[in-house]
Amino acid sequence: MSSIQATDPKHIAIIMDGNGRWARSRGRERVFGHVKGARVAKKIVEHCARKKVQALTLYAFSEENWSRPMPEVNFLMRLLARYIVRERRSLVKNNIQFRCIGQIEKIPEDIRTEIEGTIKATAENDGMVLTFALSYGGRQEVLLAVKNLVQLAQQGKVCPEDVTEEFFSGMLQTSPLPDPDLMIRTSGEWRLSNFLPWQSVYSELYFSDVLWPDFSIDDLDAAIQSFRRRDRRFGGVKSSPFQPESLHSL
Ligand code: IPE
Ligand code: IPE
Ligand code: MG
């Protein structure tokens, strides 16, 4: 039977989904859900920092989200900029280090400047690492690492034997963070939508039916409780008293 592991996740990754449906179910525009969702993100970030979670990675905008109607994309970008500017002081105060992964070069320049400002302002913090996945796609991240690798190989700086899992992980944008222990998705969707495909191979998955704007600290704690009950085997087995001597004895 599964043993109970009382360890807490060091790295939590969250796919914050369901903003649009939350707003539509109230007869409001989808963007209203994004505004409420940003407030929830702030609450969850502060809660995780208080709980001494080492790393929190939030999926804020996917590579594929660029295909949404322009007014929604523009609104999301402005909202992001507002969050990043407004939260700068509180991130510094809470000793949170802010980072971004994704194709940041696609983000409008004025917003990128604010992102860089917050990264710089929090660079010396050594508490929780908060990573925003912005314009992020997992396949694109892996492809970029492969392209960089090919270039290094062409320059004779790397040979096939060097390319271990650790080496490749080190070429991804998430480096040097450990892989997520717990991956949460809200809104009742059971998929990962191009989020951290390399890093999540052994993440514990937790799907919540709650729409992100309704996601509470209690919901996060329920996900952590569920994680504590998981038996992470990483392909191994727990020692068993049963040792068959040979296949023929079965
Ligand atoms: C998640 O909520 C936020 C982003 C993807 C930016 P959605 O906007 O996907 O909301 P639903 O899934 O359509 O309800
Ligand atoms: C994933 O949600 C991206 C974010 C939460 C930022 P989506 O709503 O874009 O994903 P799909 O389209 O349901 O797979
Ligand atoms: Mg969605």
mmCIF file of C-alpha atoms and ligand atoms in Angstrom:
data_model
loop_
_atom_site.group_PDB
_atom_site.id
_atom_site.type_symbol
_atom_site.label_atom_id
_atom_site.label_comp_id
_atom_site.label_asym_id
_atom_site.label_seq_id
_atom_site.Cartn_x
_atom_site.Cartn_y
_atom_site.Cartn_z
ATOM 1 C CA MET A 1 0.000 0.000 0.000
ATOM 2 C CA SER A 2 1.076 3.600 -0.550
ATOM 3 C CA SER A 3 3.046 5.131 2.242
ATOM 4 C CA ILE A 4 2.222 8.658 3.321
ATOM 5 C CA GLN A 5 4.955 11.136 2.473
ATOM 6 C CA ALA A 6 4.803 14.154 4.704
ATOM 7 C CA THR A 7 7.132 16.281 2.599
ATOM 8 C CA ASP A 8 5.768 19.484 1.150
ATOM 9 C CA PRO A 9 6.257 20.531 -2.464
ATOM 10 C CA LYS A 10 9.316 22.708 -2.937
ATOM 11 C CA HIS A 11 8.194 23.905 -6.343
ATOM 12 C CA ILE A 12 4.520 24.455 -7.188
ATOM 13 C CA ALA A 13 3.406 25.281 -10.731
ATOM 14 C CA ILE A 14 -0.122 26.537 -11.432
ATOM 15 C CA ILE A 15 -2.139 26.764 -14.634
ATOM 16 C CA MET A 16 -4.492 29.582 -13.629
ATOM 17 C CA ASP A 17 -7.475 28.766 -15.837
ATOM 18 C CA GLY A 18 -11.158 29.699 -15.966
ATOM 19 C CA ASN A 19 -11.168 33.513 -15.807
ATOM 20 C CA GLY A 20 -13.311 33.923 -18.913
ATOM 21 C CA ARG A 21 -15.935 31.367 -17.887
ATOM 22 C CA TRP A 22 -16.091 32.875 -14.407
ATOM 23 C CA ALA A 23 -16.921 36.291 -15.868
ATOM 24 C CA ARG A 24 -19.335 35.001 -18.521
ATOM 25 C CA SER A 25 -21.285 33.040 -15.915
ATOM 26 C CA ARG A 26 -21.901 36.412 -14.217
ATOM 27 C CA GLY A 27 -22.963 38.063 -17.461
ATOM 28 C CA ARG A 28 -19.736 40.090 -17.563
ATOM 29 C CA GLU A 29 -17.026 40.474 -20.195
ATOM 30 C CA ARG A 30 -14.217 37.902 -20.064
ATOM 31 C CA VAL A 31 -11.679 40.548 -19.053
ATOM 32 C CA PHE A 32 -13.556 41.093 -15.785
ATOM 33 C CA GLY A 33 -12.454 37.551 -14.912
ATOM 34 C CA HIS A 34 -8.844 38.432 -15.652
ATOM 35 C CA VAL A 35 -8.991 41.378 -13.225
ATOM 36 C CA LYS A 36 -10.358 39.134 -10.463
ATOM 37 C CA GLY A 37 -7.818 36.450 -11.446
ATOM 38 C CA ALA A 38 -4.915 38.870 -10.938
ATOM 39 C CA ARG A 39 -6.131 39.579 -7.392
ATOM 40 C CA VAL A 40 -6.262 35.870 -6.673
ATOM 41 C CA ALA A 41 -2.722 35.457 -8.047
ATOM 42 C CA LYS A 42 -1.499 38.111 -5.601
ATOM 43 C CA LYS A 43 -3.160 36.319 -2.666
ATOM 44 C CA ILE A 44 -1.754 32.926 -3.664
ATOM 45 C CA VAL A 45 1.762 34.342 -4.189
ATOM 46 C CA GLU A 46 1.771 35.890 -0.707
ATOM 47 C CA HIS A 47 0.381 32.719 0.865
ATOM 48 C CA CYS A 48 3.035 30.544 -0.790
ATOM 49 C CA ALA A 49 5.797 32.919 0.343
ATOM 50 C CA ARG A 50 4.452 32.753 3.920
ATOM 51 C CA LYS A 51 4.388 28.959 3.715
ATOM 52 C CA LYS A 52 8.057 29.017 2.656
ATOM 53 C CA VAL A 53 7.401 27.373 -0.693
ATOM 54 C CA GLN A 54 10.754 27.650 -2.478
ATOM 55 C CA ALA A 55 9.454 28.216 -5.985
ATOM 56 C CA LEU A 56 6.086 29.133 -7.484
ATOM 57 C CA THR A 57 5.621 29.192 -11.251
ATOM 58 C CA LEU A 58 2.444 30.744 -12.628
ATOM 59 C CA TYR A 59 1.191 30.237 -16.174
ATOM 60 C CA ALA A 60 -0.004 33.747 -16.952
ATOM 61 C CA PHE A 61 -0.038 33.852 -20.766
ATOM 62 C CA SER A 62 0.718 31.066 -23.201
ATOM 63 C CA GLU A 63 2.348 31.258 -26.606
ATOM 64 C CA GLU A 64 -1.011 30.132 -28.014
ATOM 65 C CA ASN A 65 -2.887 32.894 -26.143
ATOM 66 C CA TRP A 66 -1.571 35.375 -28.747
ATOM 67 C CA SER A 67 -4.281 33.944 -31.014
ATOM 68 C CA ARG A 68 -7.053 35.433 -28.839
ATOM 69 C CA PRO A 69 -8.955 38.535 -30.023
ATOM 70 C CA MET A 70 -6.644 41.570 -29.939
ATOM 71 C CA PRO A 71 -8.707 43.539 -27.368
ATOM 72 C CA GLU A 72 -8.417 40.657 -24.872
ATOM 73 C CA VAL A 73 -4.673 40.267 -25.534
ATOM 74 C CA ASN A 74 -4.137 44.020 -25.095
ATOM 75 C CA PHE A 75 -6.138 44.029 -21.890
ATOM 76 C CA LEU A 76 -4.134 41.101 -20.514
ATOM 77 C CA MET A 77 -0.866 42.884 -21.328
ATOM 78 C CA ARG A 78 -1.986 46.077 -19.545
ATOM 79 C CA LEU A 79 -3.171 44.056 -16.560
ATOM 80 C CA LEU A 80 0.147 42.274 -16.430
ATOM 81 C CA ALA A 81 2.046 45.561 -16.490
ATOM 82 C CA ARG A 82 -0.136 46.916 -13.691
ATOM 83 C CA TYR A 83 0.452 43.818 -11.549
ATOM 84 C CA ILE A 84 4.189 43.923 -12.112
ATOM 85 C CA VAL A 85 4.483 47.599 -11.217
ATOM 86 C CA ARG A 86 2.046 47.556 -8.294
ATOM 87 C CA GLU A 87 3.538 44.444 -6.740
ATOM 88 C CA ARG A 88 7.175 45.482 -7.024
ATOM 89 C CA ARG A 89 7.403 46.892 -3.509
ATOM 90 C CA SER A 90 5.514 44.063 -1.899
ATOM 91 C CA LEU A 91 7.672 41.464 -3.685
ATOM 92 C CA VAL A 92 10.787 43.208 -2.363
ATOM 93 C CA LYS A 93 9.275 43.389 1.122
ATOM 94 C CA ASN A 94 8.316 39.703 1.083
ATOM 95 C CA ASN A 95 11.821 38.703 -0.077
ATOM 96 C CA ILE A 96 10.406 37.195 -3.291
ATOM 97 C CA GLN A 97 12.636 36.944 -6.345
ATOM 98 C CA PHE A 98 10.700 37.609 -9.567
ATOM 99 C CA ARG A 99 11.610 35.915 -12.850
ATOM 100 C CA CYS A 100 9.999 35.302 -16.239
ATOM 101 C CA ILE A 101 10.119 32.454 -18.709
ATOM 102 C CA GLY A 102 8.755 32.488 -22.250
ATOM 103 C CA GLN A 103 9.310 34.466 -25.406
ATOM 104 C CA ILE A 104 9.442 37.787 -23.592
ATOM 105 C CA GLU A 105 10.697 39.533 -26.747
ATOM 106 C CA LYS A 106 7.126 39.274 -28.103
ATOM 107 C CA ILE A 107 5.753 41.366 -25.211
ATOM 108 C CA PRO A 108 5.329 45.095 -26.005
ATOM 109 C CA GLU A 109 8.476 47.021 -25.152
ATOM 110 C CA ASP A 110 7.027 49.330 -22.479
ATOM 111 C CA ILE A 111 5.707 46.319 -20.574
ATOM 112 C CA ARG A 112 9.008 44.492 -20.985
ATOM 113 C CA THR A 113 10.746 47.455 -19.394
ATOM 114 C CA GLU A 114 8.487 47.139 -16.343
ATOM 115 C CA ILE A 115 9.113 43.384 -16.209
ATOM 116 C CA GLU A 116 12.851 43.985 -16.276
ATOM 117 C CA GLY A 117 12.448 46.650 -13.569
ATOM 118 C CA THR A 118 10.765 44.171 -11.245
ATOM 119 C CA ILE A 119 13.290 41.423 -12.034
ATOM 120 C CA LYS A 120 16.099 43.860 -11.190
ATOM 121 C CA ALA A 121 14.421 45.218 -8.053
ATOM 122 C CA THR A 122 13.983 41.706 -6.624
ATOM 123 C CA ALA A 123 17.232 40.147 -7.888
ATOM 124 C CA GLU A 124 18.930 40.209 -4.486
ATOM 125 C CA ASN A 125 15.984 38.565 -2.698
ATOM 126 C CA ASP A 126 16.693 35.044 -1.535
ATOM 127 C CA GLY A 127 13.230 33.885 -0.477
ATOM 128 C CA MET A 128 10.644 32.312 -2.778
ATOM 129 C CA VAL A 129 11.343 32.407 -6.510
ATOM 130 C CA LEU A 130 8.215 33.575 -8.327
ATOM 131 C CA THR A 131 8.311 32.798 -12.037
ATOM 132 C CA PHE A 132 5.736 34.153 -14.461
ATOM 133 C CA ALA A 133 5.362 32.105 -17.631
ATOM 134 C CA LEU A 134 4.590 34.798 -20.219
ATOM 135 C CA SER A 135 4.253 34.175 -23.911
ATOM 136 C CA TYR A 136 5.393 30.731 -22.800
ATOM 137 C CA GLY A 137 5.152 27.472 -24.696
ATOM 138 C CA GLY A 138 6.870 24.329 -23.501
ATOM 139 C CA ARG A 139 7.613 22.977 -26.969
ATOM 140 C CA GLN A 140 9.011 26.340 -28.020
ATOM 141 C CA GLU A 141 11.227 26.349 -24.917
ATOM 142 C CA VAL A 142 12.570 22.876 -25.758
ATOM 143 C CA LEU A 143 13.108 23.862 -29.406
ATOM 144 C CA LEU A 144 15.042 26.961 -28.392
ATOM 145 C CA ALA A 145 17.289 24.849 -26.169
ATOM 146 C CA VAL A 146 17.847 22.411 -29.062
ATOM 147 C CA LYS A 147 18.768 25.283 -31.391
ATOM 148 C CA ASN A 148 21.262 26.625 -28.840
ATOM 149 C CA LEU A 149 22.671 23.146 -28.425
ATOM 150 C CA VAL A 150 23.144 22.693 -32.173
ATOM 151 C CA GLN A 151 24.989 26.003 -32.267
ATOM 152 C CA LEU A 152 27.293 24.962 -29.415
ATOM 153 C CA ALA A 153 27.941 21.682 -31.225
ATOM 154 C CA GLN A 154 28.767 23.512 -34.453
ATOM 155 C CA GLN A 155 31.272 25.621 -32.519
ATOM 156 C CA GLY A 156 32.790 22.431 -31.111
ATOM 157 C CA LYS A 157 31.844 23.448 -27.562
ATOM 158 C CA VAL A 158 29.716 20.401 -26.845
ATOM 159 C CA CYS A 159 29.810 16.754 -27.891
ATOM 160 C CA PRO A 160 27.054 14.087 -27.753
ATOM 161 C CA GLU A 161 28.384 12.550 -24.493
ATOM 162 C CA ASP A 162 27.942 15.919 -22.734
ATOM 163 C CA VAL A 163 24.208 15.985 -23.423
ATOM 164 C CA THR A 164 22.792 14.406 -20.282
ATOM 165 C CA GLU A 165 19.351 15.123 -18.796
ATOM 166 C CA GLU A 166 20.977 17.501 -16.304
ATOM 167 C CA PHE A 167 22.847 19.294 -19.061
ATOM 168 C CA PHE A 168 19.705 19.709 -21.145
ATOM 169 C CA SER A 169 17.661 20.854 -18.121
ATOM 170 C CA GLY A 170 20.341 23.475 -17.595
ATOM 171 C CA MET A 171 19.670 24.859 -21.073
ATOM 172 C CA LEU A 172 15.972 25.461 -20.382
ATOM 173 C CA GLN A 173 14.669 28.801 -19.162
ATOM 174 C CA THR A 174 13.544 27.305 -15.852
ATOM 175 C CA SER A 175 17.146 26.503 -14.914
ATOM 176 C CA PRO A 176 18.350 26.432 -12.131
ATOM 177 C CA LEU A 177 14.935 25.751 -10.561
ATOM 178 C CA PRO A 178 14.141 22.167 -9.600
ATOM 179 C CA ASP A 179 11.307 20.510 -11.535
ATOM 180 C CA PRO A 180 7.835 21.252 -10.156
ATOM 181 C CA ASP A 181 6.789 18.755 -7.484
ATOM 182 C CA LEU A 182 3.135 19.737 -7.732
ATOM 183 C CA MET A 183 1.335 20.987 -10.829
ATOM 184 C CA ILE A 184 -2.148 22.422 -10.291
ATOM 185 C CA ARG A 185 -4.714 23.268 -12.968
ATOM 186 C CA THR A 186 -7.984 24.972 -12.122
ATOM 187 C CA SER A 187 -11.298 25.137 -13.991
ATOM 188 C CA GLY A 188 -11.936 21.419 -14.510
ATOM 189 C CA GLU A 189 -9.716 21.015 -17.585
ATOM 190 C CA TRP A 190 -7.495 17.939 -17.514
ATOM 191 C CA ARG A 191 -4.621 18.963 -19.756
ATOM 192 C CA LEU A 192 -1.331 20.815 -19.494
ATOM 193 C CA SER A 193 -1.700 23.106 -22.536
ATOM 194 C CA ASN A 194 2.014 23.276 -23.402
ATOM 195 C CA PHE A 195 3.142 24.064 -19.826
ATOM 196 C CA LEU A 196 6.544 22.747 -18.728
ATOM 197 C CA PRO A 197 6.465 19.462 -20.712
ATOM 198 C CA TRP A 198 10.113 18.531 -19.993
ATOM 199 C CA GLN A 199 10.011 19.601 -16.354
ATOM 200 C CA SER A 200 6.683 17.976 -15.403
ATOM 201 C CA VAL A 201 7.399 14.331 -16.254
ATOM 202 C CA TYR A 202 7.365 13.382 -12.557
ATOM 203 C CA SER A 203 5.220 16.217 -11.192
ATOM 204 C CA GLU A 204 2.208 15.248 -9.147
ATOM 205 C CA LEU A 205 -0.844 16.553 -11.007
ATOM 206 C CA TYR A 206 -3.811 18.112 -9.238
ATOM 207 C CA PHE A 207 -6.912 19.161 -11.151
ATOM 208 C CA SER A 208 -9.425 21.395 -9.411
ATOM 209 C CA ASP A 209 -12.915 22.176 -10.703
ATOM 210 C CA VAL A 210 -12.744 25.633 -9.134
ATOM 211 C CA LEU A 211 -12.436 28.496 -11.641
ATOM 212 C CA TRP A 212 -9.283 30.536 -10.992
ATOM 213 C CA PRO A 213 -11.068 33.720 -9.773
ATOM 214 C CA ASP A 214 -12.694 31.593 -7.050
ATOM 215 C CA PHE A 215 -9.504 29.714 -6.129
ATOM 216 C CA SER A 216 -8.786 30.277 -2.451
ATOM 217 C CA ILE A 217 -6.001 29.690 0.023
ATOM 218 C CA ASP A 218 -8.035 26.726 1.289
ATOM 219 C CA ASP A 219 -8.101 25.285 -2.243
ATOM 220 C CA LEU A 220 -4.315 25.614 -2.450
ATOM 221 C CA ASP A 221 -3.928 23.968 0.944
ATOM 222 C CA ALA A 222 -6.200 21.113 -0.247
ATOM 223 C CA ALA A 223 -3.861 20.581 -3.217
ATOM 224 C CA ILE A 224 -0.859 20.503 -0.864
ATOM 225 C CA GLN A 225 -2.699 18.034 1.405
ATOM 226 C CA SER A 226 -3.332 15.831 -1.622
ATOM 227 C CA PHE A 227 0.374 16.050 -2.511
ATOM 228 C CA ARG A 228 1.327 14.894 0.987
ATOM 229 C CA ARG A 229 -0.704 11.713 0.466
ATOM 230 C CA ARG A 230 0.985 10.871 -2.847
ATOM 231 C CA ASP A 231 3.498 8.053 -3.080
ATOM 232 C CA ARG A 232 6.215 9.291 -5.426
ATOM 233 C CA ARG A 233 8.074 6.257 -6.728
ATOM 234 C CA PHE A 234 9.898 7.700 -9.770
ATOM 235 C CA GLY A 235 9.660 4.303 -11.447
ATOM 236 C CA GLY A 236 11.117 2.411 -8.507
ATOM 237 C CA VAL A 237 9.430 0.075 -6.014
ATOM 238 C CA LYS A 238 9.170 0.072 -2.253
ATOM 239 C CA SER A 239 11.098 -2.831 -0.696
ATOM 240 C CA SER A 240 8.855 -5.875 -0.550
ATOM 241 C CA PRO A 241 9.171 -9.058 1.560
ATOM 242 C CA PHE A 242 8.163 -11.144 -1.486
ATOM 243 C CA GLN A 243 11.270 -12.187 -3.471
ATOM 244 C CA PRO A 244 10.502 -14.840 -6.127
ATOM 245 C CA GLU A 245 13.614 -16.990 -6.632
ATOM 246 C CA SER A 246 13.086 -17.519 -10.306
ATOM 247 C CA LEU A 247 10.493 -16.988 -12.983
ATOM 248 C CA HIS A 248 9.822 -20.775 -13.001
ATOM 249 C CA SER A 249 8.622 -20.713 -9.386
ATOM 250 C CA LEU A 250 5.664 -18.530 -10.413
HETATM 251 C C1 IPE B 1 -6.970 31.825 -17.944
HETATM 252 O O1 IPE B 1 -8.322 31.999 -18.099
HETATM 253 C C2 IPE B 1 -6.190 33.098 -18.189
HETATM 254 C C3 IPE B 1 -5.434 33.100 -19.433
HETATM 255 C C4 IPE B 1 -5.342 32.121 -20.287
HETATM 256 C C5 IPE B 1 -4.697 34.306 -19.738
HETATM 257 P P1 IPE B 1 -9.012 31.902 -19.519
HETATM 258 O O2 IPE B 1 -9.011 33.240 -20.163
HETATM 259 O O3 IPE B 1 -8.419 30.800 -20.323
HETATM 260 O O4 IPE B 1 -10.487 31.528 -19.105
HETATM 261 P P2 IPE B 1 -11.415 30.404 -19.734
HETATM 262 O O5 IPE B 1 -10.635 29.119 -19.708
HETATM 263 O O6 IPE B 1 -11.711 30.830 -21.138
HETATM 264 O O7 IPE B 1 -12.611 30.354 -18.865
HETATM 265 C C1 IPE B 2 -3.623 27.786 -20.462
HETATM 266 O O1 IPE B 2 -4.977 28.071 -20.505
HETATM 267 C C2 IPE B 2 -2.821 29.046 -20.405
HETATM 268 C C3 IPE B 2 -2.945 29.830 -19.187
HETATM 269 C C4 IPE B 2 -3.657 29.523 -18.133
HETATM 270 C C5 IPE B 2 -2.190 31.048 -19.163
HETATM 271 P P1 IPE B 2 -5.791 28.136 -21.878
HETATM 272 O O2 IPE B 2 -7.177 28.491 -21.515
HETATM 273 O O3 IPE B 2 -5.104 29.032 -22.833
HETATM 274 O O4 IPE B 2 -5.667 26.650 -22.410
HETATM 275 P P2 IPE B 2 -6.637 25.793 -23.344
HETATM 276 O O5 IPE B 2 -6.875 26.588 -24.582
HETATM 277 O O6 IPE B 2 -7.886 25.571 -22.560
HETATM 278 O O7 IPE B 2 -5.897 24.510 -23.566
HETATM 279 MG MG MG B 3 -8.771 28.834 -20.455
#
